[in-house]
Amino acid sequence: MLRITLDEAIAYEEEIVERARSAMNFESVDSIDNDIKSNCKIIEIQHWQLIKWLKELKLYKEAEEKGLIKLTSNIDNFIYCPYCGRKLERNEKNNE
């Protein structure tokens, strides 16, 4: 299976957004053309959101690599304070 980096995934998604934008640059002559433009706009919006999530994930991963934050998983019985990094026990009753 081919593995890609976050940067490669972001670049790929940016390419999809650009293709969707360029595909909308024509004059509509009928309702089919309007549907095509509408679908391209939906693709642009969805992939732009994905780009934002990927960039956010990249920032979190970079911060974790620098030791600024600790990303937890659902299996941990503790969480980390986002401000000071102190380990806190998770309240099992309220899942807090």
mmCIF file of C-alpha atoms in Angstrom, residues 25-73:
data_model
loop_
_atom_site.group_PDB
_atom_site.id
_atom_site.type_symbol
_atom_site.label_atom_id
_atom_site.label_comp_id
_atom_site.label_asym_id
_atom_site.label_seq_id
_atom_site.Cartn_x
_atom_site.Cartn_y
_atom_site.Cartn_z
ATOM 1 C CA ASN A 25 -15.031 28.723 -15.247
ATOM 2 C CA PHE A 26 -17.400 28.416 -18.159
ATOM 3 C CA GLU A 27 -20.618 30.091 -19.192
ATOM 4 C CA SER A 28 -23.717 28.063 -18.399
ATOM 5 C CA VAL A 29 -26.090 27.577 -21.304
ATOM 6 C CA ASP A 30 -28.559 25.163 -19.716
ATOM 7 C CA SER A 31 -29.557 23.479 -16.466
ATOM 8 C CA ILE A 32 -27.064 20.652 -16.989
ATOM 9 C CA ASP A 33 -24.232 23.191 -16.979
ATOM 10 C CA ASN A 34 -25.662 24.686 -13.789
ATOM 11 C CA ASP A 35 -25.703 21.210 -12.206
ATOM 12 C CA ILE A 36 -22.071 20.668 -13.205
ATOM 13 C CA LYS A 37 -21.082 23.997 -11.642
ATOM 14 C CA SER A 38 -23.066 23.180 -8.518
ATOM 15 C CA ASN A 39 -21.368 19.797 -8.157
ATOM 16 C CA CYS A 40 -17.949 21.382 -8.667
ATOM 17 C CA LYS A 41 -18.749 23.929 -5.945
ATOM 18 C CA ILE A 42 -19.720 21.113 -3.556
ATOM 19 C CA ILE A 43 -16.459 19.295 -4.333
ATOM 20 C CA GLU A 44 -14.503 22.508 -3.757
ATOM 21 C CA ILE A 45 -16.156 23.127 -0.371
ATOM 22 C CA GLN A 46 -15.757 19.533 0.832
ATOM 23 C CA HIS A 47 -12.113 19.266 -0.159
ATOM 24 C CA TRP A 48 -11.311 22.717 1.231
ATOM 25 C CA GLN A 49 -12.698 21.536 4.587
ATOM 26 C CA LEU A 50 -10.527 18.425 4.345
ATOM 27 C CA ILE A 51 -7.483 20.641 3.707
ATOM 28 C CA LYS A 52 -8.281 22.633 6.858
ATOM 29 C CA TRP A 53 -8.527 19.414 8.917
ATOM 30 C CA LEU A 54 -5.282 18.041 7.478
ATOM 31 C CA LYS A 55 -3.455 21.300 8.253
ATOM 32 C CA GLU A 56 -4.853 21.266 11.787
ATOM 33 C CA LEU A 57 -3.707 17.660 12.236
ATOM 34 C CA LYS A 58 -0.266 18.620 10.947
ATOM 35 C CA LEU A 59 -0.023 21.431 13.523
ATOM 36 C CA TYR A 60 -0.993 19.046 16.333
ATOM 37 C CA LYS A 61 1.521 16.433 15.199
ATOM 38 C CA GLU A 62 4.287 19.047 14.958
ATOM 39 C CA ALA A 63 3.440 20.355 18.438
ATOM 40 C CA GLU A 64 3.489 16.800 19.803
ATOM 41 C CA GLU A 65 6.892 16.133 18.186
ATOM 42 C CA LYS A 66 8.250 19.284 19.869
ATOM 43 C CA GLY A 67 6.855 18.101 23.210
ATOM 44 C CA LEU A 68 4.421 21.004 23.475
ATOM 45 C CA ILE A 69 1.341 18.775 23.738
ATOM 46 C CA LYS A 70 0.547 15.119 24.276
ATOM 47 C CA LEU A 71 -2.200 13.679 22.101
ATOM 48 C CA THR A 72 -4.182 11.084 24.010
ATOM 49 C CA SER A 73 -6.154 8.100 22.842
#
